[in-house]
Coordinates of C-alpha atoms in Angstrom, one line a residue:
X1 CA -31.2 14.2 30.6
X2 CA -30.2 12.6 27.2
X3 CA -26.6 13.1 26.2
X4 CA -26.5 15.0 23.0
X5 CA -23.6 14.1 20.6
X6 CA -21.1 16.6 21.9
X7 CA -21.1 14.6 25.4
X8 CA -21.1 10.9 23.5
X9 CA -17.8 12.5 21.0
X10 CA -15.8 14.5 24.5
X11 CA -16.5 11.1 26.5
X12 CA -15.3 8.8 23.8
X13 CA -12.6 11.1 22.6
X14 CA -11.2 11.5 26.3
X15 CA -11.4 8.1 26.6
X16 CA -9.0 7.2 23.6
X17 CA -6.5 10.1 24.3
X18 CA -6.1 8.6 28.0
X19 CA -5.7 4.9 27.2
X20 CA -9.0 3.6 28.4
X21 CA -9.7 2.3 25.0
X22 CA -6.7 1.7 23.0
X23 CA -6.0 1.6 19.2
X24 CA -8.3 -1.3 17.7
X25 CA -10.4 -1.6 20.0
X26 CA -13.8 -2.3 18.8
X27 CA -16.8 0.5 19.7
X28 CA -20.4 0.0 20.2
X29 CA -22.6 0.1 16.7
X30 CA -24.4 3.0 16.1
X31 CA -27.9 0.7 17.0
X32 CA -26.4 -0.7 19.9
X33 CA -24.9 2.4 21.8
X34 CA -28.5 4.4 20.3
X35 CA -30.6 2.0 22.9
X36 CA -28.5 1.6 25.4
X37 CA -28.0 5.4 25.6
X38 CA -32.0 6.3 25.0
X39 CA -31.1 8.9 21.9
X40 CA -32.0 8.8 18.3
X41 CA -29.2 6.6 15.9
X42 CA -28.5 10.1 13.7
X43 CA -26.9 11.3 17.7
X44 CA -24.4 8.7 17.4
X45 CA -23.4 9.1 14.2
X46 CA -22.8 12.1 14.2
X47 CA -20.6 11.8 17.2
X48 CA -18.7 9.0 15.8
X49 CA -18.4 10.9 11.9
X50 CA -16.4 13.6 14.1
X51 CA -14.6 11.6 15.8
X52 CA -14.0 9.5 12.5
X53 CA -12.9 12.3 10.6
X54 CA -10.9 14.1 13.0
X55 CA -8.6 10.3 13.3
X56 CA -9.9 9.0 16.3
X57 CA -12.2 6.1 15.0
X58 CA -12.1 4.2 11.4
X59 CA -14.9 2.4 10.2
X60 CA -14.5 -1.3 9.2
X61 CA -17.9 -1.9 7.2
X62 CA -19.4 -5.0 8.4
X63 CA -16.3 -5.4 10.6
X64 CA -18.0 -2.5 12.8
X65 CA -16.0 1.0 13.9
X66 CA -12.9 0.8 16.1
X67 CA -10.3 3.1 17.4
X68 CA -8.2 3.7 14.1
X69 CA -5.2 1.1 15.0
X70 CA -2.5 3.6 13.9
X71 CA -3.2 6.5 16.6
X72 CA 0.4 7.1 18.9
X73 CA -1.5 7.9 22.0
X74 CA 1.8 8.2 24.0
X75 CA 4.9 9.4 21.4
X76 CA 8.1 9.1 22.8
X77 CA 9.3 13.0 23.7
X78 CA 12.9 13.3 21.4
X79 CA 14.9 17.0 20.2
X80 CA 15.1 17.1 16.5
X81 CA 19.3 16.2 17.0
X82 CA 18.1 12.9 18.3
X83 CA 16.4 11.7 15.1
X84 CA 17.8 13.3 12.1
X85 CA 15.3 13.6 8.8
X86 CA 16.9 11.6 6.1
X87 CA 14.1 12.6 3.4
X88 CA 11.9 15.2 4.6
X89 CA 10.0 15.8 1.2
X90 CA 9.3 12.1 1.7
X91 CA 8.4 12.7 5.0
X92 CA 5.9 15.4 4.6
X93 CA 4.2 13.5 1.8
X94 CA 3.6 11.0 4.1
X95 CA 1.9 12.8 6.6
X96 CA -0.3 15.1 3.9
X97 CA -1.5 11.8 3.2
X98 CA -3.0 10.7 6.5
X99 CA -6.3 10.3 6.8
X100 CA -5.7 11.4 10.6
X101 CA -5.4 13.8 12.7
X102 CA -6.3 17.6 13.3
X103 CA -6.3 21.4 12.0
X104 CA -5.9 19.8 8.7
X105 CA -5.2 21.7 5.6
X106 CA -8.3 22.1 3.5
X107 CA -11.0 20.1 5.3
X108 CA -14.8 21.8 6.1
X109 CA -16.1 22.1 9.4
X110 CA -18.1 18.5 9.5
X111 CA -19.7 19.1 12.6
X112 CA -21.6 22.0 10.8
X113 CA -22.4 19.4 7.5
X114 CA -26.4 19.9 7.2
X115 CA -27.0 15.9 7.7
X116 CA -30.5 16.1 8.4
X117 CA -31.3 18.1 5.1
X118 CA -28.7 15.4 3.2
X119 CA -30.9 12.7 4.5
X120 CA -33.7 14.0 3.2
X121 CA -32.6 14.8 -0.5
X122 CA -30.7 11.1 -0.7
X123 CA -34.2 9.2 -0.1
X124 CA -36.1 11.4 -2.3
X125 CA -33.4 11.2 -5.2
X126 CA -33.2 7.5 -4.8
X127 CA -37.2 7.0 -5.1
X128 CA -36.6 9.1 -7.9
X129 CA -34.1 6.7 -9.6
X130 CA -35.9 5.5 -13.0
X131 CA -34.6 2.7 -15.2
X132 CA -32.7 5.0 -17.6
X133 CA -31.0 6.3 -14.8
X134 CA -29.6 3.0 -13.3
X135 CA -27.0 3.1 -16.9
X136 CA -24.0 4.4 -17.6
X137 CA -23.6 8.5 -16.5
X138 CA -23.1 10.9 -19.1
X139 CA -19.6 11.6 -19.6
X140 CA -20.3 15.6 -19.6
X141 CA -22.3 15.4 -16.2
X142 CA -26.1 15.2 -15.0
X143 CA -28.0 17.5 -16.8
X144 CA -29.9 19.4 -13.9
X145 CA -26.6 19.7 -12.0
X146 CA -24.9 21.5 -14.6
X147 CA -27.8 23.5 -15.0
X148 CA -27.2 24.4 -11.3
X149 CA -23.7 24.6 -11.4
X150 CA -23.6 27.2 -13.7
X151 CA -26.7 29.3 -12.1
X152 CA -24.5 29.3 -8.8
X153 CA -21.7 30.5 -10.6
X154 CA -23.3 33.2 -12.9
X155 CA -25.0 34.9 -9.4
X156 CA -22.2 34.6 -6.7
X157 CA -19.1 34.3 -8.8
X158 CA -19.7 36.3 -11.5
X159 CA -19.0 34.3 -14.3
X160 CA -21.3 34.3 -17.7
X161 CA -21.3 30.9 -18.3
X162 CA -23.6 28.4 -19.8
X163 CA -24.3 24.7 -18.2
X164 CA -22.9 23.2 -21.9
X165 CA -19.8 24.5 -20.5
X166 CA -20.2 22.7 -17.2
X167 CA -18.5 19.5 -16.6
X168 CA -19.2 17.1 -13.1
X169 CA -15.2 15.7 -12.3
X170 CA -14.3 13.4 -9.7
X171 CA -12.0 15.7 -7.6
X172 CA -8.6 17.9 -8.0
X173 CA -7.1 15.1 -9.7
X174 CA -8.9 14.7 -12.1
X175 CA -9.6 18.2 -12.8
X176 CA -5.7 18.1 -14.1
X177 CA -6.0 14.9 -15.9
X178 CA -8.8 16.2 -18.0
X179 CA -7.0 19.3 -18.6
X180 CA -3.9 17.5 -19.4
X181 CA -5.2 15.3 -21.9
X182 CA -6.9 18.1 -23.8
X183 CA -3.4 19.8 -24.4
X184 CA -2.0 16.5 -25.8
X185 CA 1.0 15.9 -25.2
X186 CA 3.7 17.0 -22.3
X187 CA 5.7 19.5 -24.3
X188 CA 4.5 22.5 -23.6
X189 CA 5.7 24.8 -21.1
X190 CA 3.4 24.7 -18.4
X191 CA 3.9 27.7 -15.6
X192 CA 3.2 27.2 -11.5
X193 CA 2.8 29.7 -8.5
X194 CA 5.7 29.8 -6.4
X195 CA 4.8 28.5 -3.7
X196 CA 1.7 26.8 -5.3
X197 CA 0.0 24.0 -4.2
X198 CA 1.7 20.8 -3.0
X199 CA -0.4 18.1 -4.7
X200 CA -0.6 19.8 -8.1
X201 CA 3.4 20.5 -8.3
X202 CA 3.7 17.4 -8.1
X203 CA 1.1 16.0 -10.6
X204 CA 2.7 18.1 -12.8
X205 CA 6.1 17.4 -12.5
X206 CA 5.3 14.1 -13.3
X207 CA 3.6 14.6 -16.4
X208 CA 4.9 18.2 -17.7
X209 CA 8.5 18.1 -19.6
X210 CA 8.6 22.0 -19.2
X211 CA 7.0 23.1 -15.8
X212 CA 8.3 27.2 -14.5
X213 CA 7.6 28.9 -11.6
X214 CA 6.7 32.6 -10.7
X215 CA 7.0 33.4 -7.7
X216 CA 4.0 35.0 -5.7
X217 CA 3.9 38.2 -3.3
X218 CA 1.6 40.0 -1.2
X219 CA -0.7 40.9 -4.7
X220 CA -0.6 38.0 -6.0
X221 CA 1.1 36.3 -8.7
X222 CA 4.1 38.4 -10.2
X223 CA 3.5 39.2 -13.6
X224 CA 6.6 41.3 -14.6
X225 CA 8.0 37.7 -13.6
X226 CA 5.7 36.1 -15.8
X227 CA 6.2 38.4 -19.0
X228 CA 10.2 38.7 -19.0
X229 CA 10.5 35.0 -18.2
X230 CA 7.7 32.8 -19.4
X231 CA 5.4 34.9 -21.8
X232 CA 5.4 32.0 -24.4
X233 CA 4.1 29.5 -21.6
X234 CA 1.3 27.5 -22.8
X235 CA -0.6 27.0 -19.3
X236 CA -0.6 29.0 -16.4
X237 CA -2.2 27.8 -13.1
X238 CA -3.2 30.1 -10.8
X239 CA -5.2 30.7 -7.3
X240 CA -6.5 34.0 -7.9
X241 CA -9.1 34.4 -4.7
X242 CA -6.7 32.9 -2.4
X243 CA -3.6 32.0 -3.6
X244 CA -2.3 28.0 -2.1
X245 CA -0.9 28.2 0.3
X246 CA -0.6 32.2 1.2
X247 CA -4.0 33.3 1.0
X248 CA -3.1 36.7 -0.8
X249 CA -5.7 38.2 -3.5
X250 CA -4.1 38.5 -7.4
X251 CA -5.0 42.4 -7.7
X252 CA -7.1 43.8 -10.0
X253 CA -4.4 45.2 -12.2
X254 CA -2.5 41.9 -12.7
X255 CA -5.7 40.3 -13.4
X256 CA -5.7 42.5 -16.1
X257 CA -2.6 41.8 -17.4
X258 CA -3.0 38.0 -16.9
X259 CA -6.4 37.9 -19.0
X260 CA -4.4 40.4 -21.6
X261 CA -1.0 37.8 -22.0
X262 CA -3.3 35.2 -22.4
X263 CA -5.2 36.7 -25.6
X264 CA -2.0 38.2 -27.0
X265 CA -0.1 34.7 -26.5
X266 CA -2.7 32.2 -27.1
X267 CA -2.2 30.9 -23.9
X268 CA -4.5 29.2 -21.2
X269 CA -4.8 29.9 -17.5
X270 CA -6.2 27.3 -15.5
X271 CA -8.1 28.9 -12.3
X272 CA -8.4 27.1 -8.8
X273 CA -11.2 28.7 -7.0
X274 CA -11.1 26.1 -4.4
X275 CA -12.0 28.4 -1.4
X276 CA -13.0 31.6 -3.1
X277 CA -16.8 31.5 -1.7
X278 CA -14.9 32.6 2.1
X279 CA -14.2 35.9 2.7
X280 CA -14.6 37.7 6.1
X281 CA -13.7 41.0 6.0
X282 CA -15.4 42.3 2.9
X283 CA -18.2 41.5 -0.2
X284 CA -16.9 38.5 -2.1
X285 CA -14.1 38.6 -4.7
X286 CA -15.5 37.7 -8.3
X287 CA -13.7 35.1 -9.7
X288 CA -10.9 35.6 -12.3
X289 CA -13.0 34.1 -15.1
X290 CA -15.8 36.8 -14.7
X291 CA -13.4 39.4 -16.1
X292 CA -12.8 36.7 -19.0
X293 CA -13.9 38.7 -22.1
X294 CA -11.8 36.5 -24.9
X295 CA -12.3 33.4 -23.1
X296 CA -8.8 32.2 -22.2
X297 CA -9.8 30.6 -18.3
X298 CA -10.4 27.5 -17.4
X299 CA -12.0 27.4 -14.2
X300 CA -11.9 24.5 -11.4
X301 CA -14.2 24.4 -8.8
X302 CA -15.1 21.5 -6.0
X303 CA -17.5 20.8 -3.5
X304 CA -15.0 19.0 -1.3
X305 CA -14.2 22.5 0.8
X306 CA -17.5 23.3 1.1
X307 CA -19.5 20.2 1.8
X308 CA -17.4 17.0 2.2
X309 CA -13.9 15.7 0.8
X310 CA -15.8 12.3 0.5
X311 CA -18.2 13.3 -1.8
X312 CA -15.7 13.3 -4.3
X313 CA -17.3 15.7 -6.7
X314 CA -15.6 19.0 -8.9
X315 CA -16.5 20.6 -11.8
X316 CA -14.8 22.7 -14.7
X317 CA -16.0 25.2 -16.8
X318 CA -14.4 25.0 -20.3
X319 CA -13.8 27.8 -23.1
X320 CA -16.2 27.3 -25.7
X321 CA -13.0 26.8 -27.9
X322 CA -12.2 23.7 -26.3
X323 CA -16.0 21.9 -25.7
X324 CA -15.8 20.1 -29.2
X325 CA -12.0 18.8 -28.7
X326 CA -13.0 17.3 -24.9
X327 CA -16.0 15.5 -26.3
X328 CA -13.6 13.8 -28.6
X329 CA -11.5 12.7 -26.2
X330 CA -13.8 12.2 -23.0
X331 CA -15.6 9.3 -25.4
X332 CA -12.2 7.4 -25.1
X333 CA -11.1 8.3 -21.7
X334 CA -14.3 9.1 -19.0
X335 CA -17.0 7.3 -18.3
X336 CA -18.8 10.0 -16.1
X337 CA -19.5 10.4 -12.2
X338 CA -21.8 8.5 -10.2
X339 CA -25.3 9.4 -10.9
X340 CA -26.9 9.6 -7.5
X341 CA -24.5 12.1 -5.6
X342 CA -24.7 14.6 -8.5
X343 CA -29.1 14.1 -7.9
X344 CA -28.9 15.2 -4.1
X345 CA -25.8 17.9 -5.1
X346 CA -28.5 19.0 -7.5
X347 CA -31.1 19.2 -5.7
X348 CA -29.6 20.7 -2.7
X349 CA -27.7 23.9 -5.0
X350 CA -31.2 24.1 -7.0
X351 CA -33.3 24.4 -3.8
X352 CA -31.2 27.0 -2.0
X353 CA -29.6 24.9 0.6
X354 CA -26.3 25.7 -0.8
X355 CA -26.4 29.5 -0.5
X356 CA -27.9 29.1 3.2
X357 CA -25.0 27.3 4.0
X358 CA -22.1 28.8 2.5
X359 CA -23.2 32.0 4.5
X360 CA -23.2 29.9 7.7
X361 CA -19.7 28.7 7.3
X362 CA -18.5 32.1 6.3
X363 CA -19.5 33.0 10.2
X364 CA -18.4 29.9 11.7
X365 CA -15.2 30.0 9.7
X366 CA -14.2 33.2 11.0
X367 CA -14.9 32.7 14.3
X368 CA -12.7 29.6 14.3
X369 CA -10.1 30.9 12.6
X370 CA -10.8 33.9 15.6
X371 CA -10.1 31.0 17.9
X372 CA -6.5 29.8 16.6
X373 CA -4.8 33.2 16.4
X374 CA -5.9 33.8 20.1
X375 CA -4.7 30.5 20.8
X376 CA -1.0 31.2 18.7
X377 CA -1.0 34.8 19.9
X378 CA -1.0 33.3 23.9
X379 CA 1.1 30.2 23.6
X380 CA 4.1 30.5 21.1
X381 CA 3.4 35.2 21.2
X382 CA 8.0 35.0 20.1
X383 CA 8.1 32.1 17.7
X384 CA 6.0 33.2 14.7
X385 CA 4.4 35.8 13.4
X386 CA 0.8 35.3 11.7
X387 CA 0.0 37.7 8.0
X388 CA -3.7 37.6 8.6
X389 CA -5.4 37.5 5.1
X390 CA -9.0 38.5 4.3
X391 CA -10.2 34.8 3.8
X392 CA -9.7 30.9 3.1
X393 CA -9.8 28.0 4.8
X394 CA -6.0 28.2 7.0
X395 CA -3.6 30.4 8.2
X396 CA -0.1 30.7 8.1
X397 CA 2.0 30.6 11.4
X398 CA 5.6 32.0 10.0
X399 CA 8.7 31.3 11.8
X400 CA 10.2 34.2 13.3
X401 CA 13.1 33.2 13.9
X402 CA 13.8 29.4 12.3
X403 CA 14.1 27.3 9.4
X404 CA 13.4 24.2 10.9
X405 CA 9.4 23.9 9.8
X406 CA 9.6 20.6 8.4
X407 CA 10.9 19.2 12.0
X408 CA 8.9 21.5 13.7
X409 CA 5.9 20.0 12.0
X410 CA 6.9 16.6 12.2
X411 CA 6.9 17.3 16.3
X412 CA 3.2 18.2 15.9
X413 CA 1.8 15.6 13.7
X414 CA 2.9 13.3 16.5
X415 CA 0.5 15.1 18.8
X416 CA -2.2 14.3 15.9
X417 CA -1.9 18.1 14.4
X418 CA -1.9 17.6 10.8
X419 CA 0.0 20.6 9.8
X420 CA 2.2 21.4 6.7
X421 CA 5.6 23.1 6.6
X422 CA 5.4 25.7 4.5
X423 CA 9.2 25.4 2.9
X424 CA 8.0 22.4 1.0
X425 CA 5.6 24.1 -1.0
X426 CA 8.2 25.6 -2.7
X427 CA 9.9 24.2 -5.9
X428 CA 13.0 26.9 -5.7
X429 CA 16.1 27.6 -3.0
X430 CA 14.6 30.5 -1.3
X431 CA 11.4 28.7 0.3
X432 CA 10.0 30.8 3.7
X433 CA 9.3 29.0 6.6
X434 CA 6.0 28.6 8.8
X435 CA 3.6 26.2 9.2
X436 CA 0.2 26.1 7.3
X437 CA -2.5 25.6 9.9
X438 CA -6.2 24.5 9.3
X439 CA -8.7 26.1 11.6
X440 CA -11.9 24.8 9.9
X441 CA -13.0 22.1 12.5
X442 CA -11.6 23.9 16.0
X443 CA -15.1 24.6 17.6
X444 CA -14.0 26.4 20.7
X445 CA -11.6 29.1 21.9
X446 CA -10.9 26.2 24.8
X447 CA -10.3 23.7 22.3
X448 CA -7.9 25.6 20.4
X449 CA -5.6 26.4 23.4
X450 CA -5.9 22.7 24.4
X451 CA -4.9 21.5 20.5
X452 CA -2.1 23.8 20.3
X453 CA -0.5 23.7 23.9
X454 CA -0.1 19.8 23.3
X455 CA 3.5 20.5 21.2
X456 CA 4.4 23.7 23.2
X457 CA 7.1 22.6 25.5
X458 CA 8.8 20.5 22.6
X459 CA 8.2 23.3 20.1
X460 CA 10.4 25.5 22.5
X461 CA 13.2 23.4 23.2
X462 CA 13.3 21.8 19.1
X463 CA 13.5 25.9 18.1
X464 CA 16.1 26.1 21.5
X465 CA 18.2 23.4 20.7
X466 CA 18.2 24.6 16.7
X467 CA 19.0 28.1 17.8
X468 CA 21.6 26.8 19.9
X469 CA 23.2 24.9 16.7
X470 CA 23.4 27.5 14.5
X471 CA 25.1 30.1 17.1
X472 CA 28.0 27.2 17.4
X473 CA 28.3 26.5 13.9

């Protein structure tokens, strides 16, 4: 019997984690280990992209693939006393930036990625590559994308938008820098969630003179907050659907007064809808903009959560108000998105494959996500406590009993378990503490006992020693 690519990634996998092939080593090509095996090429790589994307292998070009050369397949066993953090914002910046590792923050299932359909659309869209196409991008996006873009939105988010609004980005990035540069200037007060999300705080504390935080609770953003201390704030950024990192829903009555400050003020708000399509418990949440009569939102969306991170492709929709002012500026300051990806994205919303497969991760989502609060519950059932939210992309594992997340994390990212701690997602002095858990790419109930019992004798004697600590002091 041919191996399928489960048996090629377990063998290959179990083979790095026990030493048999050691960081650097070089692996078969996807031709070579094809014949020698007897299965099709597209079985290999399929193997080796999980096992690429989940840290295991990195792929050289030319050079070939090889066992990423900075795995710790044998980390030396130390309690948190032993090595003290001397910058743990630094720290934790560091490790959101690995490329390693697993239950990742943020990262689609890519074992579930419809290859096969992919394939198909990339050869047909390059055959359909005509000279005029081989230029320079148009800065606003292609055409038939936005077209798409705004179809999507219009039927499943509820928006009432038109593709002239639609503009193709090149990730979260620059979704700010675009935004940014259309409010000239870095003046004016600008306004955060507290906690919001870690990469955007700190974009915009490096660019914004005035940035505020409102703190967030368990309905969303805190608008009484918002009105006695920031109601003259020229941008607001919010998470509405799921709020980064806690996953709660802005209600429908602070939606209402959000859209209503907004007209009243002249103010903007900037909405994240990064991982608003998953929901699992109940009909899909409309998006903040659809309840945008005045035309105040600015809405940011991304395909990087629900096809690939790689593919490096996002989208705003602008206020009508502001369409003329960024075609004056994007002349000077973009130079549009590769032409081919948006052709297959295109082709692949327009065609239906989109829908078909945002409804597949929705049940493979929450059945992973089933998985790692099992796995929590029966492994660490006195060290934190899980809120468990109606959708998203993570959980949140809180502390019970500790403040020491950001060693507590540290411990697991040495077992290659990407987490965040939670406490540095928060710009003020009274930060909670937990660890942010992806659950996207844990396929099995097995697995995700295996994953998290890796750190569980260290987890209990870092939280002992702590513990222990604090009762002398």
């Amino acid at each position: 019997m041919k191996p399928g690519y489960r048996a090629i990634y377990s063998q290959y996998r179990e083979s790095i984690t026990q030493g048999l092939l050691k960081p650097g080593d070089k692996v078969p090509s996807v031709r070579v280990l094809a014949s020698e095996l007897g299965v099709a090429r597209k079985t290999v790589e399929t193997a080796w992209s999980i096992l690429i994307g989940e840290g295991f292998l990195v792929s050289d070009g030319a050079r070939g693939t090889r066992v990423n050369p900075e795995l710790v397949l044998s980390p030396v066993k130390r309690k948190a006393r032993d090595k003290p953090l001397s910058n743990p914002a630094s720290a934790f910046g560091d490790a959101e930036r690995k490329q390693s590792g697993l239950l990742r923050l943020g990262i689609p299932a890519l074992d579930a990625f419809p290859s096969k359909k992919w394939l198909l659309l990339s050869a047909k869209a390059v055959r359909a590559l005509h000279p005029g196409e081989m230029l320079t991008p148009p800065l606003m996006g292609y055409a038939p994308l936005r077209d798409a873009i705004a179809h999507y939105l219009n039927v499943s988010r509820g928006l009432a938008c038109s593709p002239e609004q639609v503009v193709i980005t090149g990730g979260y990035q620059h979704n700010l820098r675009v935004i940014l540069t259309l409010f000239a200037g870095s003046h004016h007060k600008v306004v955060f969630e507290e906690p919001g999300y870690f990469l955007g705080q700190r974009i915009l504390e490096h660019t914004c003179q005035q940035l505020h935080s409102v703190p967030v609770d368990n309905d969303g953003l805190d608008m009484q907050f918002l009105l006695r201390h920031h109601h003259d704030a020229r941008l607001l950024f919010v998470t509405p659907s799921h709020q980064s990192p806690l996953a709660v829903t802005l209600s429908l009555p602070r939606r209402q007064q959000l859209l209503a400050w907004a007209a009243q003020h002249n103010s903007w708000i900037v909405e994240d809808d990064y991982d608003g399509e998953f929901h699992y418990t109940r009909k899909v949440v409309p998006a903040l903009k659809s309840l945008d009569s005045d035309d105040r939102v600015i809405y940011m969306g991304t395909f990087s959560k629900t096809m690939l991170p790689s593919l490096r492709t996002s989208y705003l929709v602008l206020p009508r108000a502001l369409l003329a002012q960024f075609r004056q500026t994007a002349e000077l300051t973009e130079s549009g998105q590769p032409l081919l990806t948006q052709k297959i994205l295109a082709a692949f919303l327009s065609e239906g494959h989109f829908y078909k497969h945002l409804k597949k991760m929705r049940n493979l989502y929450s059945a992973r996500r089933g998985f790692v609060l099992a796995a929590l519950a029966q492994i660490y059932p006195q060290i934190f406590n899980v809120e468990v939210r109606d959708g998203g992309m993570h959980i949140i594992a809180f502390l019970r009993d500790s403040t020491q997340d950001v060693a507590l994390a540290q411990l697991w990212q040495q077992h290659q378990l990407q987490v965040s701690p939670l406490s540095e997602w928060y710009r003020g002095d009274s930060p909670r503490y937990g660890l942010i858990i992806g659950y996207t790419n844990v396929t099995s109930a097995e697995e995700a006992i295996a994953l998290l019992q890796r750190p569980a004798q260290e987890t209990q004697a870092l939280l002992a020693d702590g513990s222990r600590q604090a009762t002398e002091e």
